[in-house]
Short mmCIF file of C-alpha atoms in Angstrom, two decimals:
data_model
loop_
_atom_site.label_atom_id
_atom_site.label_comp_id
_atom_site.label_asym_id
_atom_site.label_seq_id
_atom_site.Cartn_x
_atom_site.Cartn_y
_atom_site.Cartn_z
CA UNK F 1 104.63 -155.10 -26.97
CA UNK F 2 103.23 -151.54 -26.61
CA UNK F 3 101.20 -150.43 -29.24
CA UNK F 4 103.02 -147.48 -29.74
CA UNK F 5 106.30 -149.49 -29.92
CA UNK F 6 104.69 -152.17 -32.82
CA UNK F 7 105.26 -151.62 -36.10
CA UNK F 8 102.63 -153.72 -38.02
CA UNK F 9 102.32 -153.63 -41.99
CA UNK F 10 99.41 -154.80 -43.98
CA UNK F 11 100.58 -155.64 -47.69
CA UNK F 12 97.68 -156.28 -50.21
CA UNK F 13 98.23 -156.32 -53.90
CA UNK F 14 96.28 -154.28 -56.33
CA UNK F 15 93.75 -155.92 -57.97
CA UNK F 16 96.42 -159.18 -58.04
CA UNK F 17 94.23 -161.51 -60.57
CA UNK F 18 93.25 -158.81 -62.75
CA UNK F 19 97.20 -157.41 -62.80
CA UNK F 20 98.71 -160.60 -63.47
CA UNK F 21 96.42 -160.93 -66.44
CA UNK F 22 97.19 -157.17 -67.95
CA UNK F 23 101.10 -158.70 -67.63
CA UNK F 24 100.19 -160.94 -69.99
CA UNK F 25 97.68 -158.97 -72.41
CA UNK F 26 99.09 -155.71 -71.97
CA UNK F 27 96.67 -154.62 -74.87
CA UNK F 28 94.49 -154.31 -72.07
CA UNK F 29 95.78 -151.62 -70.04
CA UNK F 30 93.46 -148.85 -68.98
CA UNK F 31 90.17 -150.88 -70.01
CA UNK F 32 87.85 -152.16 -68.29
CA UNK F 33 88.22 -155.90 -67.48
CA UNK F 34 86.81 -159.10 -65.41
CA UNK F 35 88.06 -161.66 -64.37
CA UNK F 36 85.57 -164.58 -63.78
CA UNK F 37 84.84 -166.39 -67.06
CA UNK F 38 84.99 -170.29 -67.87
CA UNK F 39 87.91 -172.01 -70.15
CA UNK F 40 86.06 -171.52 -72.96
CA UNK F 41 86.26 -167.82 -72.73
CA UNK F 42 90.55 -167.61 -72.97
CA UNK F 43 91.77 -165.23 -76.11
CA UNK F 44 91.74 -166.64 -79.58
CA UNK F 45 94.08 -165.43 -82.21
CA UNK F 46 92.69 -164.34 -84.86
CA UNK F 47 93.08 -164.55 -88.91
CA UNK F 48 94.74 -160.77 -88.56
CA UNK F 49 97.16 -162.45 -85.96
CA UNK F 50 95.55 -160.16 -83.03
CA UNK F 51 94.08 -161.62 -79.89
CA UNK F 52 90.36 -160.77 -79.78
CA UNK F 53 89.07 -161.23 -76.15
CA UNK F 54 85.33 -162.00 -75.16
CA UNK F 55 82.99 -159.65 -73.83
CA UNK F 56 80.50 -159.99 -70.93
CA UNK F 57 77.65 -159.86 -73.46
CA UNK F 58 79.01 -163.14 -74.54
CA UNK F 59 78.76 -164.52 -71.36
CA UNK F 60 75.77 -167.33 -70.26
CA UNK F 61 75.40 -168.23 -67.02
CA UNK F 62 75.50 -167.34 -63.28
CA UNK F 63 78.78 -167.72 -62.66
CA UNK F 64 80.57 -164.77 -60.49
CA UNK F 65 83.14 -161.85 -61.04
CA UNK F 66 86.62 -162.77 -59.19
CA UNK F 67 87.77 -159.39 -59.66
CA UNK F 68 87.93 -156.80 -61.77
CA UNK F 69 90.37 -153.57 -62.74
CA UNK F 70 89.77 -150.64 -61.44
CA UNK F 71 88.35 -149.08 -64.82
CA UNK F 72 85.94 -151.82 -64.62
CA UNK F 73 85.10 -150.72 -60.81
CA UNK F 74 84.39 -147.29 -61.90
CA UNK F 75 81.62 -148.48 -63.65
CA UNK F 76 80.38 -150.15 -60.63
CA UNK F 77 81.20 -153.55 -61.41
CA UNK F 78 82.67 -155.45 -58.28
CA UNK F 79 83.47 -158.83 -56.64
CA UNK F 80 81.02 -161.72 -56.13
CA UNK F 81 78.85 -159.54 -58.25
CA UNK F 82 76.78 -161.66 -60.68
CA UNK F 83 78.78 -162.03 -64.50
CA UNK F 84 75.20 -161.47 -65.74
CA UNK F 85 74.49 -158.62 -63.67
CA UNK F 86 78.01 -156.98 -64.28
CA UNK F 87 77.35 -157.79 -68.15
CA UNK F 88 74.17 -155.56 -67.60
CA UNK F 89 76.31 -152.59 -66.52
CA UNK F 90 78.94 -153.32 -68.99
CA UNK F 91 78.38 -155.17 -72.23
CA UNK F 92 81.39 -154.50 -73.78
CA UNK F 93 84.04 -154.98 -70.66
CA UNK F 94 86.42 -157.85 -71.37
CA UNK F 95 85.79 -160.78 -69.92
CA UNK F 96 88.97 -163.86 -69.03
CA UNK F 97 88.89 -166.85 -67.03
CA UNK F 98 90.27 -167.43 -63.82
CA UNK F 99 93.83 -168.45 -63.92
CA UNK F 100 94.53 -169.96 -60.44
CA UNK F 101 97.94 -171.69 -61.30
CA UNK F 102 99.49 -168.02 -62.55
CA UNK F 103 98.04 -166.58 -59.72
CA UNK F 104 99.62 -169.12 -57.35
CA UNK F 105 103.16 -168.48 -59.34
CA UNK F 106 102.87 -164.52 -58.47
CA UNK F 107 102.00 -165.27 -55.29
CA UNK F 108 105.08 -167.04 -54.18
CA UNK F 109 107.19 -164.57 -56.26
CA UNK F 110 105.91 -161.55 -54.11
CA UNK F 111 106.02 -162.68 -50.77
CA UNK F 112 109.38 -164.36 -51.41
CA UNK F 113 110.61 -160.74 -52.45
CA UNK F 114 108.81 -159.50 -48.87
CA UNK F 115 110.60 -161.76 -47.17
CA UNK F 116 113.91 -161.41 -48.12
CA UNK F 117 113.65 -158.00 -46.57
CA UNK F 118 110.78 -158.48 -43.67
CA UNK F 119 111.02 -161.92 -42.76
CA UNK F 120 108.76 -161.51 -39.59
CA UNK F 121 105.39 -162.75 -41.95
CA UNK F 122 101.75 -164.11 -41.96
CA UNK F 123 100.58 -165.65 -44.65
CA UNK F 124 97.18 -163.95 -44.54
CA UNK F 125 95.80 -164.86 -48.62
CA UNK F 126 97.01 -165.75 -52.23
CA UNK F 127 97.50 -161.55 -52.63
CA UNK F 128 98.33 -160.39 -49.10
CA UNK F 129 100.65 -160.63 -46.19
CA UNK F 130 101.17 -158.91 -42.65
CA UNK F 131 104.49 -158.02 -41.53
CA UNK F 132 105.86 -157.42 -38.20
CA UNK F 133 108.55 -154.81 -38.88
CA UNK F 134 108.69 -153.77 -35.08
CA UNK F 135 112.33 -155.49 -35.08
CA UNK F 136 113.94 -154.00 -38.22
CA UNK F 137 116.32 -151.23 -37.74
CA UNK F 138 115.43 -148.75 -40.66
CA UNK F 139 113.49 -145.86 -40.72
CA UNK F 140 109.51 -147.14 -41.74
CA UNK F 141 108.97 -144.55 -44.65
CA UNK F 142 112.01 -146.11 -46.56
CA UNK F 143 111.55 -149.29 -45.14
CA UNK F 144 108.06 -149.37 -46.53
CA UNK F 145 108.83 -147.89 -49.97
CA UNK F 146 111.86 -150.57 -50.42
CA UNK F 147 109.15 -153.52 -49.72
CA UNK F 148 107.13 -152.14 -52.28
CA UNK F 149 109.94 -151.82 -54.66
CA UNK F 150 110.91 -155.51 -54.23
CA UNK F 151 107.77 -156.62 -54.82
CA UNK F 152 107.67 -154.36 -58.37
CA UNK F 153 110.66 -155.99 -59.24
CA UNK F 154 110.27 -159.56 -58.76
CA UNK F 155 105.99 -159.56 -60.42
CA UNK F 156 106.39 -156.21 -62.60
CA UNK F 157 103.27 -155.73 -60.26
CA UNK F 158 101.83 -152.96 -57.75
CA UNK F 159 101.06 -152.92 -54.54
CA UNK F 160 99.78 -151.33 -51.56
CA UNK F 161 101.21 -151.05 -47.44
CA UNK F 162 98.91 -149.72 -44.98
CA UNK F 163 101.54 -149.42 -41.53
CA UNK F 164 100.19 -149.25 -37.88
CA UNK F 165 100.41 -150.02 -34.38
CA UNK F 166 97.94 -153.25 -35.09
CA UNK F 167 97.14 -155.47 -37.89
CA UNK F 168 93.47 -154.23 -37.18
CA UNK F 169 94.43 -151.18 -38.08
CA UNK F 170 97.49 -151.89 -40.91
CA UNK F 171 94.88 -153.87 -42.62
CA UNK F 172 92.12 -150.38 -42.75
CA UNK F 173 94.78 -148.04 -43.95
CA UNK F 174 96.46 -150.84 -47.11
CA UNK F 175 92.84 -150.05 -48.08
CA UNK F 176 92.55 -145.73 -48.21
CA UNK F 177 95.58 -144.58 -50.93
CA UNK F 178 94.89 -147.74 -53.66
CA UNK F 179 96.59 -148.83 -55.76
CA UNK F 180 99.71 -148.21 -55.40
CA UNK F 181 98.82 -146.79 -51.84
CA UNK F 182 101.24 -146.23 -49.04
CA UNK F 183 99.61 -145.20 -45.59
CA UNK F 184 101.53 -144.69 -42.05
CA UNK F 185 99.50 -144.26 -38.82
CA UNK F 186 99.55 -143.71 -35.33
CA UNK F 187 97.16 -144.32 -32.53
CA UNK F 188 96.99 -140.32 -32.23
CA UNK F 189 96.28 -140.53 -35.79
CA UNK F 190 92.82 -142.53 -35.08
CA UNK F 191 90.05 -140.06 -34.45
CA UNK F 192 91.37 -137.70 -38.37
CA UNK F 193 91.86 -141.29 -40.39
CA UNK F 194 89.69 -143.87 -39.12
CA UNK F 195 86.83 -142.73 -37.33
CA UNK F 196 85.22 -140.94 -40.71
CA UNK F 197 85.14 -144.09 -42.07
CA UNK F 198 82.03 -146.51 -42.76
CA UNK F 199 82.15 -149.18 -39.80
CA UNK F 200 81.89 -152.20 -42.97
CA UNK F 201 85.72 -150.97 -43.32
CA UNK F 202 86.73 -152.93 -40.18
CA UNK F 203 87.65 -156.51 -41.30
CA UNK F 204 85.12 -158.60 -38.86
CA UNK F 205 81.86 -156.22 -39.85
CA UNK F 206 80.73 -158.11 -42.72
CA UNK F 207 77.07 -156.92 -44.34
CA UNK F 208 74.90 -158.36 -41.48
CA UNK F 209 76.47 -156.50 -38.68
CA UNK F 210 76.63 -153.33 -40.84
CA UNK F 211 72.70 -153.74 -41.62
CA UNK F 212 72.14 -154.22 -38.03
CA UNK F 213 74.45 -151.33 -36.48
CA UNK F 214 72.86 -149.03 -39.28
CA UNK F 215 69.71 -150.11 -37.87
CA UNK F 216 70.40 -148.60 -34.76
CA UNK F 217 71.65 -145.58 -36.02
CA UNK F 218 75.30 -146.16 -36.37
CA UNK F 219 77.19 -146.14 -39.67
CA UNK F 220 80.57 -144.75 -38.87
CA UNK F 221 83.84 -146.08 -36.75
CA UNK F 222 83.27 -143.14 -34.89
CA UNK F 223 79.76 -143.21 -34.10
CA UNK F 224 80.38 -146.98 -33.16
CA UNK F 225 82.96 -145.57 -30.67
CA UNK F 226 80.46 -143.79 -29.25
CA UNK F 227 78.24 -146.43 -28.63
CA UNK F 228 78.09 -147.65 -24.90
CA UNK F 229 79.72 -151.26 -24.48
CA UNK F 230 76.18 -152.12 -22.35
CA UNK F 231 74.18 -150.80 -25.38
CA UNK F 232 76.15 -152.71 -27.74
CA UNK F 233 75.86 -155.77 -25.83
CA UNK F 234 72.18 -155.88 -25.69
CA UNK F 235 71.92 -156.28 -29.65
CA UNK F 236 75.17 -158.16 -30.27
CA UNK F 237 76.21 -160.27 -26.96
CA UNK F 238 79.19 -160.25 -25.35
CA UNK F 239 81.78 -161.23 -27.00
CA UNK F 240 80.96 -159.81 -30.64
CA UNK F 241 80.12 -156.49 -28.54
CA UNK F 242 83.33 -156.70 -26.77
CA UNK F 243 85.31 -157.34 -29.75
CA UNK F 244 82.99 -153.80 -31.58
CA UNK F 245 83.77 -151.95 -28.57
CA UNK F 246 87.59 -152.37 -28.90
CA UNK F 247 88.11 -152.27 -32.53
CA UNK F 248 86.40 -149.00 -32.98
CA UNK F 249 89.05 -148.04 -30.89
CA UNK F 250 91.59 -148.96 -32.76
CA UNK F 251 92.52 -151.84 -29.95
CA UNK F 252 94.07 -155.28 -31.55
CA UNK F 253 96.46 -157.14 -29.15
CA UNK F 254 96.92 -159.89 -32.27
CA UNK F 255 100.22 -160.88 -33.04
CA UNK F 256 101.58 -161.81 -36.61
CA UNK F 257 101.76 -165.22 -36.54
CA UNK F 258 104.49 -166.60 -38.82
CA UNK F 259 104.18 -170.48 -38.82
CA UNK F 260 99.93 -170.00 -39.57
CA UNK F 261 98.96 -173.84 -40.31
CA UNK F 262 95.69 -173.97 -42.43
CA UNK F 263 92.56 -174.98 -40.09
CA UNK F 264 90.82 -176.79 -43.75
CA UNK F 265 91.08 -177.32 -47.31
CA UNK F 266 87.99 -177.34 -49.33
CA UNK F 267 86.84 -177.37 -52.93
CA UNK F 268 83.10 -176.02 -54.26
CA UNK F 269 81.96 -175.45 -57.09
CA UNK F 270 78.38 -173.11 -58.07
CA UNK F 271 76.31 -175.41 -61.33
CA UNK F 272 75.94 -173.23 -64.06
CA UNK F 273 72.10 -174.89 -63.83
CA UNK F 274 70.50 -176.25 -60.87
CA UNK F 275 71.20 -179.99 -61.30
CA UNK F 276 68.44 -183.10 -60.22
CA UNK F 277 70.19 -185.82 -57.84
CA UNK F 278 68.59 -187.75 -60.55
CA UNK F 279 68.47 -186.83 -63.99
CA UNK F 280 72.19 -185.15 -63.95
CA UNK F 281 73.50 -187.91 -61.64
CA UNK F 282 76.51 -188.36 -64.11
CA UNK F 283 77.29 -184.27 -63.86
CA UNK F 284 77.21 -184.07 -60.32
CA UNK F 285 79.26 -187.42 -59.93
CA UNK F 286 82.03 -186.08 -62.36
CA UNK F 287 82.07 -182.69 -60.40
CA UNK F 288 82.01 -184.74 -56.89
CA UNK F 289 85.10 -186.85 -58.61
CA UNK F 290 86.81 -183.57 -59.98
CA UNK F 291 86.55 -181.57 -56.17
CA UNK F 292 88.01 -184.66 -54.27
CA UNK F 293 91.17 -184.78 -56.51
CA UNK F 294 91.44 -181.04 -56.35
CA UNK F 295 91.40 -181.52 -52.78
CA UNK F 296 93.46 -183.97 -52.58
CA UNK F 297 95.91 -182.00 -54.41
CA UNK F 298 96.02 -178.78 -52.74
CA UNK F 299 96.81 -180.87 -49.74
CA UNK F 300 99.57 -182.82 -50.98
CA UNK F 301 100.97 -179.60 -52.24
CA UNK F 302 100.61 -177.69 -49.03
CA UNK F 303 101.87 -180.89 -47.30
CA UNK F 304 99.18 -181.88 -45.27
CA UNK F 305 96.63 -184.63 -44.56
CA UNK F 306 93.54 -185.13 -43.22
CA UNK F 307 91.02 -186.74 -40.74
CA UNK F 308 87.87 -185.44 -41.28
CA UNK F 309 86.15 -185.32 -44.46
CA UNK F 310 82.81 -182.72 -45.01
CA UNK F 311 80.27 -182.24 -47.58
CA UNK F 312 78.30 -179.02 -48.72
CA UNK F 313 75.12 -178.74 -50.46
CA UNK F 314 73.60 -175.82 -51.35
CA UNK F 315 70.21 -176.38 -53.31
CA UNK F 316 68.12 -174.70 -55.56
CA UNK F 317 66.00 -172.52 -52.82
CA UNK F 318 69.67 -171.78 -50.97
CA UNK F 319 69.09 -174.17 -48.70
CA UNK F 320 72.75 -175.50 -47.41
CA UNK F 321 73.33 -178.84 -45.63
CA UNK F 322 76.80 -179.91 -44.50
CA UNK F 323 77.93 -183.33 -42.95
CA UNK F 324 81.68 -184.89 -42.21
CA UNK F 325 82.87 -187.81 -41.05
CA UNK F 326 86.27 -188.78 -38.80
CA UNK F 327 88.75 -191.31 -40.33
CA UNK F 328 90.41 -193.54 -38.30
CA UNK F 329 93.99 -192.64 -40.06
CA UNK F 330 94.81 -189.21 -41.77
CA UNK F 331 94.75 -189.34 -45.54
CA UNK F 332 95.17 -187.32 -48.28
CA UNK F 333 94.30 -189.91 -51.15
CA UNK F 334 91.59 -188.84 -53.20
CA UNK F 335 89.95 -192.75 -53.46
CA UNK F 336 89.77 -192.60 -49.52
CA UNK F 337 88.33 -188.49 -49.61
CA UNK F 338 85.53 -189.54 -52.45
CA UNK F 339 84.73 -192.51 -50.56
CA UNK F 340 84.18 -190.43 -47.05
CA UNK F 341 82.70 -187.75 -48.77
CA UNK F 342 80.20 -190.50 -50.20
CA UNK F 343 79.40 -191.61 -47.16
CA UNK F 344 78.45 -188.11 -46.01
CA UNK F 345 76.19 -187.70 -49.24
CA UNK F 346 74.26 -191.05 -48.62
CA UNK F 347 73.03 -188.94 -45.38
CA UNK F 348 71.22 -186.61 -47.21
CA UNK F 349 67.80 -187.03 -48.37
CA UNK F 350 68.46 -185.94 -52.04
CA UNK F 351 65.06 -184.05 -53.75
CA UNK F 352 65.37 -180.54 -54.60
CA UNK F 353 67.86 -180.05 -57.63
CA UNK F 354 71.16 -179.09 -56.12
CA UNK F 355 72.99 -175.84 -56.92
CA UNK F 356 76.13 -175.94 -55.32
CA UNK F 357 78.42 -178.84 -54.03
CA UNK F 358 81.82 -178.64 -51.98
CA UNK F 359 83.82 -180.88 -50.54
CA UNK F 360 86.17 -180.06 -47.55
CA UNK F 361 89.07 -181.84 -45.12
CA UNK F 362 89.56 -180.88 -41.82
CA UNK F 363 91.52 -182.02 -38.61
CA UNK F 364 95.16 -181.39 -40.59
CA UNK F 365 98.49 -182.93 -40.09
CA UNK F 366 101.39 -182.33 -41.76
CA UNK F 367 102.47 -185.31 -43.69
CA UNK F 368 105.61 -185.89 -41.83
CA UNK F 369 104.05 -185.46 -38.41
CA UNK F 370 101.47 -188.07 -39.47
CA UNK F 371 103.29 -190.52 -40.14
CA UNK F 372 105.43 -190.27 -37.09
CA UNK F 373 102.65 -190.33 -34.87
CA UNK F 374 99.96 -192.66 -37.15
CA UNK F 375 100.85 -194.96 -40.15
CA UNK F 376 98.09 -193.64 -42.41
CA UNK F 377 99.21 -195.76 -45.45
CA UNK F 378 98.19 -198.69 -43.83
CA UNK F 379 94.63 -197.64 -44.76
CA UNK F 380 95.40 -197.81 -48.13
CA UNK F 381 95.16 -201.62 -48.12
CA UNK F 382 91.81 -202.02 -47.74
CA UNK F 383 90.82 -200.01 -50.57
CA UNK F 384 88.82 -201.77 -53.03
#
């Protein structure tokens, strides 16, 4: 379809992990909060019969910030930002554990509330979804504000719709009015509302490629435009340069795809110490244990099996190893994934303490469509 014909919504919740939780500690409304602490770190009641929350000066650790409110963003804290570091800028910010299971719940309760109305969906994330509203009869301004109205109802939650011709494009502007944002744009609308912007706000220029076009003198979407396809191509080859060259423009042919089947599952987890293959073999074999059941559940929930199992190490000088292994039959029992995953583990030469360990299926299935096609229980037989 035309560009100027598509219709093409981005829909991204507003700070979803950190939202859910102020539905369910309202005290916490307009301060500053993280999300990205351990169990031990959930509210306590206490003799008064208040909840008293923790503080990131309580916290010990390296463990990372999920996300955060947007109070506690003012103050700089962000993202993947260190809970240490973040406790640095803001002692006294209150600090919860992750809650993936609630999070999961509003998930499903938001995009069932988008789809009663746009049905036309990707699946793009536990807090966001792209739309193809190209179809749909009513006028996109009310269209737009009755999808975010659904959505309120059904969480008691905010969101925001960024609407263009592209989902390269839907996806920049559900980013420039949050929260609560609502942003409409045409391709004549490209050089006023996108160009200004810093390239990094094109989803596909992570840090590296920012670095490296700011290197060469380029730090806008429209200087980037300007930038000569054989220029670009020198420093970036041809396809990444290709793919620059275009989405400066504004150009994204991508259609939303509404039956998206997941390409892996995985499971990691970050130490809270570096731990020896050695001396904390009994820690590292409980957290192997504990990632191949998680990932053996996420798979029977999403209805899926597997074929090829993979390992990650990441040790205490960053240095990351991976390995897999193909199974002869899909699976998705967590005796068979440990067992594969062990296999991959033996290959590693085990000698610097080890930092971070995931564990990761690939080559999916759906259940149904295994079977049909490749009796995978009969593996389970020779299980010892």
């Amino acid at each position: 379809m035309n560009d100027s014909l598509r219709r093409i919504a981005h829909l991204d919740m507003d700070a979803f992990y950190a939202s859910v939780e102020l539905l369910r500690y309202p005290e916490l409304h307009g301060l500053p909060v993280v999300i990205g602490g351990r169990n031990e770190h959930q509210p306590v009641i206490g003799e008064d019969g208040r909840r008293h929350f923790y503080r990131l000066r309580d916290y010990t650790g390296r463990g990372v910030i999920t996300t955060a409110t947007y109070e506690a963003r003012a103050l700089r804290i962000h993202s993947a930002m260190g809970v240490m570091k973040a406790a640095q800028l803001a002692p006294d910010a209150i600090l919860l554990p992750v809650d993936f299971v609630i999070y999961r719940h509003y998930s499903r309760l938001f995009k069932a509330a988008v789809a009663r109305i746009a049905p036309q969906i990707e699946d793009s994330g536990i807090d966001e979804v792209y739309m193809d509203l190209s179809d749909l009869p009513d006028e996109i301004l009310a269209l737009a504000k009755r999808i975010k109205q659904a959505v309120k109802e059904a969480t008691g939650l905010s969101c925001s719709i960024g609407i263009a011709p592209n989902k390269l494009l839907s996806k920049i502007c559900s980013d420039l009015e949050k929260p609560d944002g609502l942003t409409i744009i045409g391709v004549s609308d490209i050089p006023q509302r996108i160009w200004p912007l810093p390239v990094h706000k094109i989803n596909g220029i992570g840090p590296k490629a920012a670095n490296k076009l700011a290197l060469l003198g380029i730090t806008t979407i429209a200087e980037l435009a300007q930038a000569e396809l054989s220029f670009l191509r020198i420093h970036f080859g041809r396809s990444y340069s290709i793919w620059l060259y275009e989405a400066s423009r504004g150009i994204d042919s991508r259609p939303v795809i509404t039956d998206a089947k997941p390409k892996s599952i995985s499971r990691e987890i970050t130490f809270e110490r570096d731990l020896h293959p050695r001396q904390d073999r009994s820690d590292l074999s409980e957290a192997f244990n504990v990632l191949c059941i998680q990932v053996a559940d996420d798979l029977k929930r999403k209805g899926y099996v597997g074929r090829t199992i993979s390992i990650k190490l990441r040790f205490e000088d960053f240095h990351t190893l991976t390995r897999d292994c193909s199974l002869s039959a899909y699976t998705g029992d967590p005796i068979l994934i440990r067992r594969a995953a062990g296999d991959c583990l033996r290959r590693i030469l085990l000698k610097k303490r080890i930092r971070l360990l995931g564990v990761k299926v690939t080559t999916l299935c759906c259940v149904n469509a295994a079977i049909e096609t490749a009796p995978w229980q009969r593996e389970l037989p020779l299980m010892s």
